[in-house]
Structures are given as structure tokens and as C-alpha cells.
Amino acid sequence: MIADFEYFAPKTVKKALSLLSQYREKAKIIAGGQSMLIVMKQGLLTPEYLIDIKGIAALEYIKYDDGKGLRIGALTLHRAIEKSPIIQKHFKVLSEMERNLATIQTRNWGTIGGNLCHGDPAGDPAPVFIALKAKLKLASLGGERTVDTEEFFKDYLEVVLEPDEMLTEIQVPTLPPRTGTGYEKLMVMKGDMGIIGTAVSITLGGTDSVCKDARIVLGNAASVPLRVKEAEKVLIGKTINEGLLTEAGDIASREADPPSDVHGSAEYRREMVKVFVKRVARMAVERAKAA
Ligand SMILES: Cc1cc2nc3c(=O)[nH]c(=O)nc-3n(C[C@H](O)[C@H](O)[C@H](O)COP(=O)(O)OP(=O)(O)OC[C@H]3O[C@@H](n4cnc5c(N)ncnc54)[C@H](O)[C@@H]3O)c2cc1C
């Protein structure tokens, strides 16, 4: 049973922001409702004012520029990201990630912004955006600010948005030359939330195979999407081989702080982190060599 609320459907960002500024903690945004309706039905959130932003057409876009990189509007559907020729050409890892996110029905209605703002550490997009060094543009009536995706997540289902702020855009910088990226999650059935997920980005030197930069990010292995920086250090400055990949996986599994639930114990998840870090980092290295 959903508690009563007053409903607004603004058609502009400015109108949505004025409503947020007016009602603050008493209000909540709803976009596709794929997560929001569940928490409202469970009684975990009982907003007095519901601000439905799905009709703000100006926040639904995918744009790419070789200099500025990729910009995705917060209301862009998962399915649009999966199918976008621009993304398939320049950021294939995002399209691959989306292909295994939920069902086609959910991807056709759920938005990328809603996924990030829900703050679920098991969400698929966040680890990939963190590996890609993406930034998030947050707006309020007072102005705009930009935060690293990595800094956006505070705790389980908690993000750094102020009550009068909304996410408007995701900004992904152009990939440096010789960069390879990958994402995989452990799932029982295609489209399930990941038992764990792993995103990796590797940049190799201009002429050799020495790793110049590495980002390894885990999903559902802590209360927030987790960058495992000690594991990254194992790879940076070295020519990556199987031994180093194993070492990185082992260290990542020690940096993780995974939950235990019906889908798997913390111990099982740690073992899977070892396997997935090694597998996805190997894929990223191969892709960097071919880039
Ligand atoms: C059956 C099912 C399977 C799923 N499987 C997966 C999966 O495998 N992987 C995965 O990652 N996710 C999965 N999800 C989650 C799904 O991807 C998200 O629910 C969806 O993307 C959220 O988008 P939405 O537009 O529906 O957001 P909503 O549900 O409308 O909102 C979610 C939260 O974000 C806030 N919000 C929304 N937009 C903004 C904004 N622009 N600015 C500020 N706050 C905002 C809302 O207030 C709310 O707190 C699944 C969901 C379902 C129902």
C-alpha cells in the first residue's frame, strides 16, 4: 500500500528544481519508478510530494565530441544507451553492461539517472562509470556542481544529493589512446542483479605493453561501488602477465567488504572477486592492445 502524496509532473528542469527547493525533504523525485515504486510500496519512503521528471524531454540525450567526450542526459533510458551507435562505437563497455541489466521491459522505462541516484551498490552502471572516470552534474536552483562518480556514493542506498538537488548529466571523458575497458557480473540468470560485478579500465604505454593506468571497480562487494586501489597499484608501471593478474585479484578480494545474503556468503563473493578481477582485467589488457 502506497501512502498518499501530491503529484507534480514538471516539464522543465527549472520547474522541477523550484518544486524541490520548495518542498525539500518532504519531496522525492520519480523518473521511471522502477526502484522508487518498490521502496514506496515497501513503505521505506513516504514522500508527501512526488515530482515526476519523466516528461522533461531536455534531459534525454546522448552526445559525443572527440574533445569533450560523452554526455548522457539523466533521463536517458537504459535501452537507449544499449542501442546507441555512438556508444557502441566509442564506449562499447557501456552497451555491453546495459545488455545484461534487468529485462528489456525495465531497460525500456528505467533511466540511467534513476539507477545512479537509487545508490544500490549492486547497480551495474556505477562501477563502469567510475572505471571510465565519469563525472556527474548536479543542479539546484542555486547553481550546478560536478562530482566524480566515485564520490557520489555515501553508503547503502545513500548518495550525496542534497534535498534540493537533482542529477542532470553524466559526463564521460574521451578515452586515452591504447585504453581497454570491460565489465562483467556474476549472475544466476541473464539480467539478474550481480552477485558481484567488476569493471576494469587499462591504459598501456604508447609503444610498449607497460600499464600506464588501471582502474578496478567492484559492484556489490561493499556498501558502495568500490574502487580497489591497492589492486590497481599492482598493475600500474608493469608489463601485465598472468601472475600479476592473479595478485591483483587476490588483493582486490581482501580490499572488498562484501555482504552475505541469500545469493552468496561474503566468503563466496571474495572468491568470485578474485576470478572476476583476473578475467575482466585480462580482457581489458587485450582490448587496450587492440585499441
Ligand atoms: C525487475 C528489475 C530488475 C533490475 N535489475 C537490475 C540490474 O540487473 N542491474 C541494475 O543495475 N539495476 C537493475 N534494476 C534497477 C533498475 O535499473 C533501476 O531501478 C532503474 O534504472 C532506476 O531508474 P528509474 O528511472 O526507474 O528510477 P526511479 O525508480 O524513478 O528512481 C530511483 C531513485 O532515484 C531518484 N532519482 C531518479 N532520477 C533522479 C534524478 N535525475 N536526480 C535525482 N534523483 C533521481 C529517485 O528519487 C529514487 O530515489 C532492476 C529493477 C527491476 C525492477
mmCIF file of C-alpha atoms and ligand atoms in Angstrom:
data_model
loop_
_atom_site.group_PDB
_atom_site.id
_atom_site.type_symbol
_atom_site.label_atom_id
_atom_site.label_comp_id
_atom_site.label_asym_id
_atom_site.label_seq_id
_atom_site.Cartn_x
_atom_site.Cartn_y
_atom_site.Cartn_z
ATOM 1 C CA MET A 1 0.000 0.000 0.000
ATOM 2 C CA ILE A 2 1.438 3.370 -1.036
ATOM 3 C CA ALA A 3 0.848 6.345 1.294
ATOM 4 C CA ASP A 4 -0.957 9.369 -0.201
ATOM 5 C CA PHE A 5 1.115 12.069 -1.891
ATOM 6 C CA GLU A 6 0.655 15.148 -4.002
ATOM 7 C CA TYR A 7 1.824 14.627 -7.582
ATOM 8 C CA PHE A 8 3.631 17.054 -9.889
ATOM 9 C CA ALA A 9 4.815 16.468 -13.445
ATOM 10 C CA PRO A 10 7.075 19.415 -14.357
ATOM 11 C CA LYS A 11 8.167 19.690 -17.977
ATOM 12 C CA THR A 12 11.340 21.718 -17.371
ATOM 13 C CA VAL A 13 14.398 21.304 -15.145
ATOM 14 C CA LYS A 14 13.792 24.771 -13.683
ATOM 15 C CA LYS A 15 10.258 23.880 -12.605
ATOM 16 C CA ALA A 16 11.432 20.579 -11.092
ATOM 17 C CA LEU A 17 14.166 22.396 -9.175
ATOM 18 C CA SER A 18 11.721 25.018 -7.845
ATOM 19 C CA LEU A 19 9.476 22.224 -6.531
ATOM 20 C CA LEU A 20 12.481 20.526 -4.899
ATOM 21 C CA SER A 21 13.554 23.825 -3.386
ATOM 22 C CA GLN A 22 10.027 24.447 -2.068
ATOM 23 C CA TYR A 23 9.371 21.004 -0.545
ATOM 24 C CA ARG A 24 12.941 19.728 0.113
ATOM 25 C CA GLU A 25 12.924 16.649 2.469
ATOM 26 C CA LYS A 26 9.151 16.223 2.045
ATOM 27 C CA ALA A 27 9.581 15.657 -1.708
ATOM 28 C CA LYS A 28 11.077 12.859 -3.800
ATOM 29 C CA ILE A 29 11.780 12.652 -7.487
ATOM 30 C CA ILE A 30 10.389 9.792 -9.528
ATOM 31 C CA ALA A 31 11.756 9.065 -13.018
ATOM 32 C CA GLY A 32 10.989 5.577 -14.389
ATOM 33 C CA GLY A 33 9.777 4.407 -10.976
ATOM 34 C CA GLN A 34 11.471 1.014 -11.376
ATOM 35 C CA SER A 35 13.144 1.322 -7.970
ATOM 36 C CA MET A 36 11.150 4.186 -6.446
ATOM 37 C CA LEU A 37 7.785 2.402 -6.626
ATOM 38 C CA ILE A 38 9.258 -0.651 -4.899
ATOM 39 C CA VAL A 39 10.574 1.353 -1.941
ATOM 40 C CA MET A 40 7.290 3.302 -1.754
ATOM 41 C CA LYS A 41 5.264 0.073 -1.755
ATOM 42 C CA GLN A 42 7.520 -1.269 0.997
ATOM 43 C CA GLY A 43 6.851 1.921 2.985
ATOM 44 C CA LEU A 44 10.575 2.710 3.142
ATOM 45 C CA LEU A 45 9.935 6.105 1.531
ATOM 46 C CA THR A 46 6.696 8.019 2.061
ATOM 47 C CA PRO A 47 7.121 11.352 0.252
ATOM 48 C CA GLU A 48 4.378 13.921 0.708
ATOM 49 C CA TYR A 49 5.191 15.366 -2.724
ATOM 50 C CA LEU A 50 6.200 13.264 -5.697
ATOM 51 C CA ILE A 51 7.946 15.091 -8.539
ATOM 52 C CA ASP A 52 7.681 13.076 -11.745
ATOM 53 C CA ILE A 53 10.502 14.204 -14.040
ATOM 54 C CA LYS A 54 9.939 11.629 -16.795
ATOM 55 C CA GLY A 55 8.385 14.298 -19.042
ATOM 56 C CA ILE A 56 11.455 16.580 -19.095
ATOM 57 C CA ALA A 57 12.498 15.839 -22.673
ATOM 58 C CA ALA A 58 15.581 18.090 -22.405
ATOM 59 C CA LEU A 59 17.257 15.527 -20.105
ATOM 60 C CA GLU A 60 17.082 12.647 -22.583
ATOM 61 C CA TYR A 61 20.139 12.702 -24.880
ATOM 62 C CA ILE A 62 23.410 11.025 -25.816
ATOM 63 C CA LYS A 63 26.061 13.345 -27.305
ATOM 64 C CA TYR A 64 29.684 12.728 -28.218
ATOM 65 C CA ASP A 65 32.510 15.075 -29.112
ATOM 66 C CA ASP A 66 36.121 13.875 -29.652
ATOM 67 C CA GLY A 67 37.412 16.626 -27.353
ATOM 68 C CA LYS A 68 34.744 16.797 -24.665
ATOM 69 C CA GLY A 69 33.803 13.128 -24.620
ATOM 70 C CA LEU A 70 30.386 11.610 -23.964
ATOM 71 C CA ARG A 71 27.450 13.334 -22.285
ATOM 72 C CA ILE A 72 24.354 11.412 -21.283
ATOM 73 C CA GLY A 73 21.206 13.136 -20.002
ATOM 74 C CA ALA A 74 19.946 11.782 -16.694
ATOM 75 C CA LEU A 75 16.618 10.684 -18.175
ATOM 76 C CA THR A 76 18.185 8.599 -20.935
ATOM 77 C CA LEU A 77 16.758 5.092 -20.918
ATOM 78 C CA HIS A 78 18.984 2.069 -20.318
ATOM 79 C CA ARG A 79 17.765 0.674 -23.633
ATOM 80 C CA ALA A 80 18.831 3.851 -25.487
ATOM 81 C CA ILE A 81 22.362 3.507 -24.085
ATOM 82 C CA GLU A 82 22.480 -0.168 -25.007
ATOM 83 C CA LYS A 83 21.402 0.539 -28.597
ATOM 84 C CA SER A 84 23.192 3.859 -29.246
ATOM 85 C CA PRO A 85 25.559 3.682 -32.270
ATOM 86 C CA ILE A 86 27.668 6.468 -30.675
ATOM 87 C CA ILE A 87 28.141 4.425 -27.510
ATOM 88 C CA GLN A 88 28.744 1.198 -29.399
ATOM 89 C CA LYS A 89 31.496 2.975 -31.355
ATOM 90 C CA HIS A 90 33.239 4.921 -28.564
ATOM 91 C CA PHE A 91 32.243 3.243 -25.258
ATOM 92 C CA LYS A 92 31.267 -0.322 -26.142
ATOM 93 C CA VAL A 93 31.643 -1.354 -22.490
ATOM 94 C CA LEU A 94 28.560 0.735 -21.590
ATOM 95 C CA SER A 95 26.464 -1.006 -24.204
ATOM 96 C CA GLU A 96 27.746 -4.428 -23.047
ATOM 97 C CA MET A 97 26.920 -3.549 -19.442
ATOM 98 C CA GLU A 98 23.381 -2.468 -20.355
ATOM 99 C CA ARG A 99 22.692 -5.673 -22.286
ATOM 100 C CA ASN A 100 22.716 -7.644 -19.016
ATOM 101 C CA LEU A 101 20.957 -5.034 -16.870
ATOM 102 C CA ALA A 102 17.476 -6.254 -15.897
ATOM 103 C CA THR A 103 14.943 -7.159 -18.589
ATOM 104 C CA ILE A 104 14.172 -5.310 -21.817
ATOM 105 C CA GLN A 105 10.960 -4.036 -20.174
ATOM 106 C CA THR A 106 12.890 -2.451 -17.297
ATOM 107 C CA ARG A 107 15.573 -1.115 -19.646
ATOM 108 C CA ASN A 108 12.840 0.469 -21.754
ATOM 109 C CA TRP A 109 11.458 2.503 -18.848
ATOM 110 C CA GLY A 110 14.223 2.837 -16.241
ATOM 111 C CA THR A 111 16.614 5.769 -16.592
ATOM 112 C CA ILE A 112 20.362 5.901 -16.129
ATOM 113 C CA GLY A 113 19.992 8.794 -13.673
ATOM 114 C CA GLY A 114 17.469 6.886 -11.577
ATOM 115 C CA ASN A 115 19.783 3.912 -11.427
ATOM 116 C CA LEU A 116 22.690 6.005 -10.092
ATOM 117 C CA CYS A 117 20.567 8.073 -7.683
ATOM 118 C CA HIS A 118 18.997 4.937 -6.178
ATOM 119 C CA GLY A 119 22.500 4.239 -4.798
ATOM 120 C CA ASP A 120 22.331 0.445 -4.928
ATOM 121 C CA PRO A 121 25.896 -0.923 -4.590
ATOM 122 C CA ALA A 122 24.820 -3.834 -6.821
ATOM 123 C CA GLY A 123 23.849 -1.500 -9.685
ATOM 124 C CA ASP A 124 25.716 -2.186 -12.917
ATOM 125 C CA PRO A 125 26.348 1.306 -14.344
ATOM 126 C CA ALA A 126 28.252 2.834 -11.399
ATOM 127 C CA PRO A 127 31.366 0.591 -11.496
ATOM 128 C CA VAL A 128 31.674 1.188 -15.243
ATOM 129 C CA PHE A 129 31.301 4.962 -14.945
ATOM 130 C CA ILE A 130 33.868 5.018 -12.119
ATOM 131 C CA ALA A 131 36.308 2.977 -14.225
ATOM 132 C CA LEU A 132 35.738 5.480 -17.061
ATOM 133 C CA LYS A 133 36.405 8.464 -14.717
ATOM 134 C CA ALA A 134 32.929 9.866 -15.343
ATOM 135 C CA LYS A 135 31.611 12.942 -13.566
ATOM 136 C CA LEU A 136 28.037 13.703 -12.560
ATOM 137 C CA LYS A 137 26.416 17.103 -12.987
ATOM 138 C CA LEU A 138 24.070 18.003 -10.122
ATOM 139 C CA ALA A 139 21.756 21.006 -10.316
ATOM 140 C CA SER A 140 19.790 23.057 -7.813
ATOM 141 C CA LEU A 141 18.180 26.499 -8.067
ATOM 142 C CA GLY A 142 21.415 27.853 -6.581
ATOM 143 C CA GLY A 143 23.535 26.564 -9.489
ATOM 144 C CA GLU A 144 25.367 23.472 -10.670
ATOM 145 C CA ARG A 145 28.230 21.364 -9.303
ATOM 146 C CA THR A 146 30.111 18.401 -10.683
ATOM 147 C CA VAL A 147 31.227 15.398 -8.635
ATOM 148 C CA ASP A 148 33.333 12.365 -9.520
ATOM 149 C CA THR A 149 31.068 9.328 -9.781
ATOM 150 C CA GLU A 150 33.336 7.689 -7.217
ATOM 151 C CA GLU A 151 32.447 10.413 -4.671
ATOM 152 C CA PHE A 152 28.704 10.266 -5.378
ATOM 153 C CA PHE A 153 28.002 7.164 -3.265
ATOM 154 C CA LYS A 154 27.920 7.626 0.529
ATOM 155 C CA ASP A 155 26.536 4.339 1.860
ATOM 156 C CA TYR A 156 23.991 1.643 1.037
ATOM 157 C CA LEU A 157 21.178 3.405 -0.937
ATOM 158 C CA GLU A 158 22.652 6.789 0.048
ATOM 159 C CA VAL A 159 24.136 9.353 -2.332
ATOM 160 C CA VAL A 160 25.494 12.863 -1.875
ATOM 161 C CA LEU A 161 22.499 14.662 -3.437
ATOM 162 C CA GLU A 162 21.138 17.491 -1.286
ATOM 163 C CA PRO A 163 17.334 17.561 -0.838
ATOM 164 C CA ASP A 164 17.023 20.395 -3.394
ATOM 165 C CA GLU A 165 19.351 18.842 -5.998
ATOM 166 C CA MET A 166 18.854 16.597 -8.973
ATOM 167 C CA LEU A 167 21.220 14.754 -11.290
ATOM 168 C CA THR A 168 21.077 16.199 -14.783
ATOM 169 C CA GLU A 169 24.006 14.735 -16.741
ATOM 170 C CA ILE A 170 26.731 12.083 -16.795
ATOM 171 C CA GLN A 171 30.000 13.198 -18.390
ATOM 172 C CA VAL A 172 32.488 10.600 -19.602
ATOM 173 C CA PRO A 173 35.886 11.864 -20.810
ATOM 174 C CA THR A 174 37.311 10.669 -24.115
ATOM 175 C CA LEU A 175 39.355 7.511 -23.614
ATOM 176 C CA PRO A 176 43.144 7.949 -23.799
ATOM 177 C CA PRO A 177 44.840 6.050 -26.644
ATOM 178 C CA ARG A 178 45.568 2.351 -26.006
ATOM 179 C CA THR A 179 42.831 2.049 -23.390
ATOM 180 C CA GLY A 180 40.751 -1.091 -22.979
ATOM 181 C CA THR A 181 37.708 -1.467 -20.737
ATOM 182 C CA GLY A 182 35.495 -4.360 -19.650
ATOM 183 C CA TYR A 183 32.612 -5.177 -17.320
ATOM 184 C CA GLU A 184 31.185 -8.500 -16.212
ATOM 185 C CA LYS A 185 28.929 -9.572 -13.383
ATOM 186 C CA LEU A 186 28.200 -12.903 -11.777
ATOM 187 C CA MET A 187 24.521 -13.661 -12.282
ATOM 188 C CA VAL A 188 22.446 -16.794 -11.957
ATOM 189 C CA MET A 189 20.167 -15.796 -14.840
ATOM 190 C CA LYS A 190 20.738 -13.171 -17.544
ATOM 191 C CA GLY A 191 19.503 -9.798 -16.304
ATOM 192 C CA ASP A 192 19.756 -10.610 -12.592
ATOM 193 C CA MET A 193 21.394 -8.090 -10.275
ATOM 194 C CA GLY A 194 25.063 -9.030 -9.971
ATOM 195 C CA ILE A 195 26.123 -11.243 -7.059
ATOM 196 C CA ILE A 196 29.320 -9.316 -7.667
ATOM 197 C CA GLY A 197 30.348 -7.170 -10.643
ATOM 198 C CA THR A 198 33.735 -5.955 -11.875
ATOM 199 C CA ALA A 199 34.672 -3.087 -14.185
ATOM 200 C CA VAL A 200 38.267 -2.573 -15.327
ATOM 201 C CA SER A 201 39.963 0.070 -17.441
ATOM 202 C CA ILE A 202 43.608 -0.369 -18.516
ATOM 203 C CA THR A 203 45.759 2.157 -20.395
ATOM 204 C CA LEU A 204 49.018 0.914 -21.923
ATOM 205 C CA GLY A 205 52.109 2.932 -22.881
ATOM 206 C CA GLY A 206 52.312 4.410 -26.380
ATOM 207 C CA THR A 207 54.688 1.856 -27.834
ATOM 208 C CA ASP A 208 55.096 -0.855 -25.217
ATOM 209 C CA SER A 209 52.864 -3.043 -23.090
ATOM 210 C CA VAL A 210 53.618 -1.319 -19.793
ATOM 211 C CA CYS A 211 50.445 -0.429 -17.879
ATOM 212 C CA LYS A 212 50.257 3.371 -17.503
ATOM 213 C CA ASP A 213 46.946 3.476 -15.687
ATOM 214 C CA ALA A 214 44.491 0.986 -14.210
ATOM 215 C CA ARG A 215 41.077 1.306 -12.606
ATOM 216 C CA ILE A 216 39.380 -1.654 -10.975
ATOM 217 C CA VAL A 217 35.892 -1.164 -9.533
ATOM 218 C CA LEU A 218 33.677 -3.732 -7.794
ATOM 219 C CA GLY A 219 29.890 -3.844 -7.607
ATOM 220 C CA ASN A 220 28.030 -5.470 -4.693
ATOM 221 C CA ALA A 221 31.271 -6.047 -2.816
ATOM 222 C CA ALA A 222 30.800 -3.270 -0.199
ATOM 223 C CA SER A 223 28.101 -0.763 0.838
ATOM 224 C CA VAL A 224 29.072 1.410 -2.159
ATOM 225 C CA PRO A 225 30.604 0.688 -5.585
ATOM 226 C CA LEU A 226 34.219 0.114 -4.555
ATOM 227 C CA ARG A 227 37.452 1.145 -6.273
ATOM 228 C CA VAL A 228 40.165 -1.293 -5.178
ATOM 229 C CA LYS A 229 43.190 0.972 -5.322
ATOM 230 C CA GLU A 230 45.763 -1.430 -3.875
ATOM 231 C CA ALA A 231 44.911 -3.947 -6.598
ATOM 232 C CA GLU A 232 45.293 -1.204 -9.227
ATOM 233 C CA LYS A 233 48.796 -0.385 -7.900
ATOM 234 C CA VAL A 234 49.906 -3.960 -8.558
ATOM 235 C CA LEU A 235 49.379 -3.421 -12.287
ATOM 236 C CA ILE A 236 50.499 0.193 -12.818
ATOM 237 C CA GLY A 237 54.057 0.573 -14.153
ATOM 238 C CA LYS A 238 54.404 -3.125 -15.032
ATOM 239 C CA THR A 239 54.020 -5.335 -18.055
ATOM 240 C CA ILE A 240 50.884 -7.227 -17.102
ATOM 241 C CA ASN A 241 51.131 -11.013 -17.031
ATOM 242 C CA GLU A 242 49.037 -13.834 -15.565
ATOM 243 C CA GLY A 243 50.929 -13.718 -12.253
ATOM 244 C CA LEU A 244 50.174 -10.011 -11.782
ATOM 245 C CA LEU A 245 46.513 -10.531 -12.697
ATOM 246 C CA THR A 246 46.230 -13.235 -10.030
ATOM 247 C CA GLU A 247 47.929 -10.973 -7.495
ATOM 248 C CA ALA A 248 45.580 -8.083 -8.356
ATOM 249 C CA GLY A 249 42.561 -10.383 -7.909
ATOM 250 C CA ASP A 250 43.812 -11.623 -4.537
ATOM 251 C CA ILE A 251 44.417 -8.091 -3.270
ATOM 252 C CA ALA A 252 41.040 -6.877 -4.581
ATOM 253 C CA SER A 253 39.290 -9.674 -2.689
ATOM 254 C CA ARG A 254 40.990 -8.509 0.524
ATOM 255 C CA GLU A 255 40.004 -4.874 -0.117
ATOM 256 C CA ALA A 256 36.364 -5.888 -0.692
ATOM 257 C CA ASP A 257 33.903 -5.894 2.191
ATOM 258 C CA PRO A 258 31.050 -7.880 0.656
ATOM 259 C CA PRO A 259 27.671 -8.668 2.198
ATOM 260 C CA SER A 260 26.358 -12.139 2.983
ATOM 261 C CA ASP A 261 22.836 -12.808 1.766
ATOM 262 C CA VAL A 262 20.676 -15.488 0.139
ATOM 263 C CA HIS A 263 22.621 -15.093 -3.111
ATOM 264 C CA GLY A 264 26.023 -15.799 -1.609
ATOM 265 C CA SER A 265 28.149 -15.567 1.507
ATOM 266 C CA ALA A 266 30.803 -12.894 1.927
ATOM 267 C CA GLU A 267 33.423 -15.633 1.588
ATOM 268 C CA TYR A 268 31.974 -16.836 -1.738
ATOM 269 C CA ARG A 269 31.845 -13.267 -3.025
ATOM 270 C CA ARG A 270 35.511 -12.748 -2.110
ATOM 271 C CA GLU A 271 36.426 -15.839 -4.126
ATOM 272 C CA MET A 272 34.393 -14.557 -7.074
ATOM 273 C CA VAL A 273 36.107 -11.168 -6.869
ATOM 274 C CA LYS A 274 39.434 -12.960 -7.422
ATOM 275 C CA VAL A 275 38.062 -14.720 -10.504
ATOM 276 C CA PHE A 276 36.314 -11.682 -11.996
ATOM 277 C CA VAL A 277 39.134 -9.183 -11.437
ATOM 278 C CA LYS A 278 41.561 -11.518 -13.163
ATOM 279 C CA ARG A 279 39.157 -12.271 -16.024
ATOM 280 C CA VAL A 280 37.982 -8.716 -16.699
ATOM 281 C CA ALA A 281 41.471 -7.181 -16.314
ATOM 282 C CA ARG A 282 42.794 -9.724 -18.824
ATOM 283 C CA MET A 283 40.010 -8.693 -21.217
ATOM 284 C CA ALA A 284 40.795 -5.000 -20.705
ATOM 285 C CA VAL A 285 44.507 -5.580 -21.448
ATOM 286 C CA GLU A 286 43.667 -7.450 -24.675
ATOM 287 C CA ARG A 287 41.336 -4.642 -25.711
ATOM 288 C CA ALA A 288 43.961 -1.994 -24.899
ATOM 289 C CA LYS A 289 46.480 -3.802 -27.115
ATOM 290 C CA ALA A 290 43.956 -3.850 -29.960
ATOM 291 C CA ALA A 291 42.786 -0.223 -29.457
HETATM 292 C C1 LIG B 1 12.989 -6.313 -12.195
HETATM 293 C C2 LIG B 1 14.138 -5.368 -12.043
HETATM 294 C C3 LIG B 1 15.422 -5.824 -12.306
HETATM 295 C C4 LIG B 1 16.501 -4.959 -12.174
HETATM 296 N N1 LIG B 1 17.763 -5.415 -12.478
HETATM 297 C C5 LIG B 1 18.802 -4.561 -12.435
HETATM 298 C C6 LIG B 1 20.105 -4.982 -12.801
HETATM 299 O O1 LIG B 1 20.346 -6.123 -13.201
HETATM 300 N N2 LIG B 1 21.120 -4.072 -12.694
HETATM 301 C C7 LIG B 1 20.908 -2.782 -12.272
HETATM 302 O O2 LIG B 1 21.851 -2.007 -12.229
HETATM 303 N N3 LIG B 1 19.669 -2.365 -11.929
HETATM 304 C C8 LIG B 1 18.628 -3.214 -12.005
HETATM 305 N N4 LIG B 1 17.384 -2.781 -11.649
HETATM 306 C C9 LIG B 1 17.225 -1.409 -11.180
HETATM 307 C C10 LIG B 1 16.869 -0.506 -12.348
HETATM 308 O O3 LIG B 1 17.904 -0.409 -13.257
HETATM 309 C C11 LIG B 1 16.641 0.815 -11.765
HETATM 310 O O4 LIG B 1 15.531 0.616 -10.962
HETATM 311 C C12 LIG B 1 16.297 1.900 -12.735
HETATM 312 O O5 LIG B 1 17.337 2.161 -13.612
HETATM 313 C C13 LIG B 1 16.024 3.140 -11.950
HETATM 314 O O6 LIG B 1 15.652 4.135 -12.850
HETATM 315 P P1 LIG B 1 14.253 4.815 -12.724
HETATM 316 O O7 LIG B 1 14.227 5.847 -13.783
HETATM 317 O O8 LIG B 1 13.167 3.806 -12.734
HETATM 318 O O9 LIG B 1 14.401 5.498 -11.287
HETATM 319 P P2 LIG B 1 13.296 5.693 -10.145
HETATM 320 O O10 LIG B 1 12.911 4.371 -9.626
HETATM 321 O O11 LIG B 1 12.219 6.588 -10.613
HETATM 322 O O12 LIG B 1 14.184 6.466 -9.064
HETATM 323 C C14 LIG B 1 15.182 5.806 -8.333
HETATM 324 C C15 LIG B 1 15.768 6.766 -7.301
HETATM 325 O O13 LIG B 1 16.496 7.795 -7.948
HETATM 326 C C16 LIG B 1 15.949 9.094 -7.644
HETATM 327 N N5 LIG B 1 16.071 9.830 -8.913
HETATM 328 C C17 LIG B 1 15.683 9.401 -10.139
HETATM 329 N N6 LIG B 1 16.111 10.248 -11.087
HETATM 330 C C18 LIG B 1 16.759 11.258 -10.435
HETATM 331 C C19 LIG B 1 17.455 12.436 -10.868
HETATM 332 N N7 LIG B 1 17.591 12.748 -12.173
HETATM 333 N N8 LIG B 1 18.001 13.222 -9.940
HETATM 334 C C20 LIG B 1 17.902 12.922 -8.608
HETATM 335 N N9 LIG B 1 17.282 11.816 -8.145
HETATM 336 C C21 LIG B 1 16.725 10.993 -9.042
HETATM 337 C C22 LIG B 1 14.544 8.845 -7.141
HETATM 338 O O14 LIG B 1 14.115 9.847 -6.240
HETATM 339 C C23 LIG B 1 14.729 7.496 -6.446
HETATM 340 O O15 LIG B 1 15.296 7.699 -5.168
HETATM 341 C C24 LIG B 1 16.292 -3.620 -11.760
HETATM 342 C C25 LIG B 1 14.986 -3.166 -11.483
HETATM 343 C C26 LIG B 1 13.921 -4.022 -11.625
HETATM 344 C C27 LIG B 1 12.536 -3.512 -11.337
#
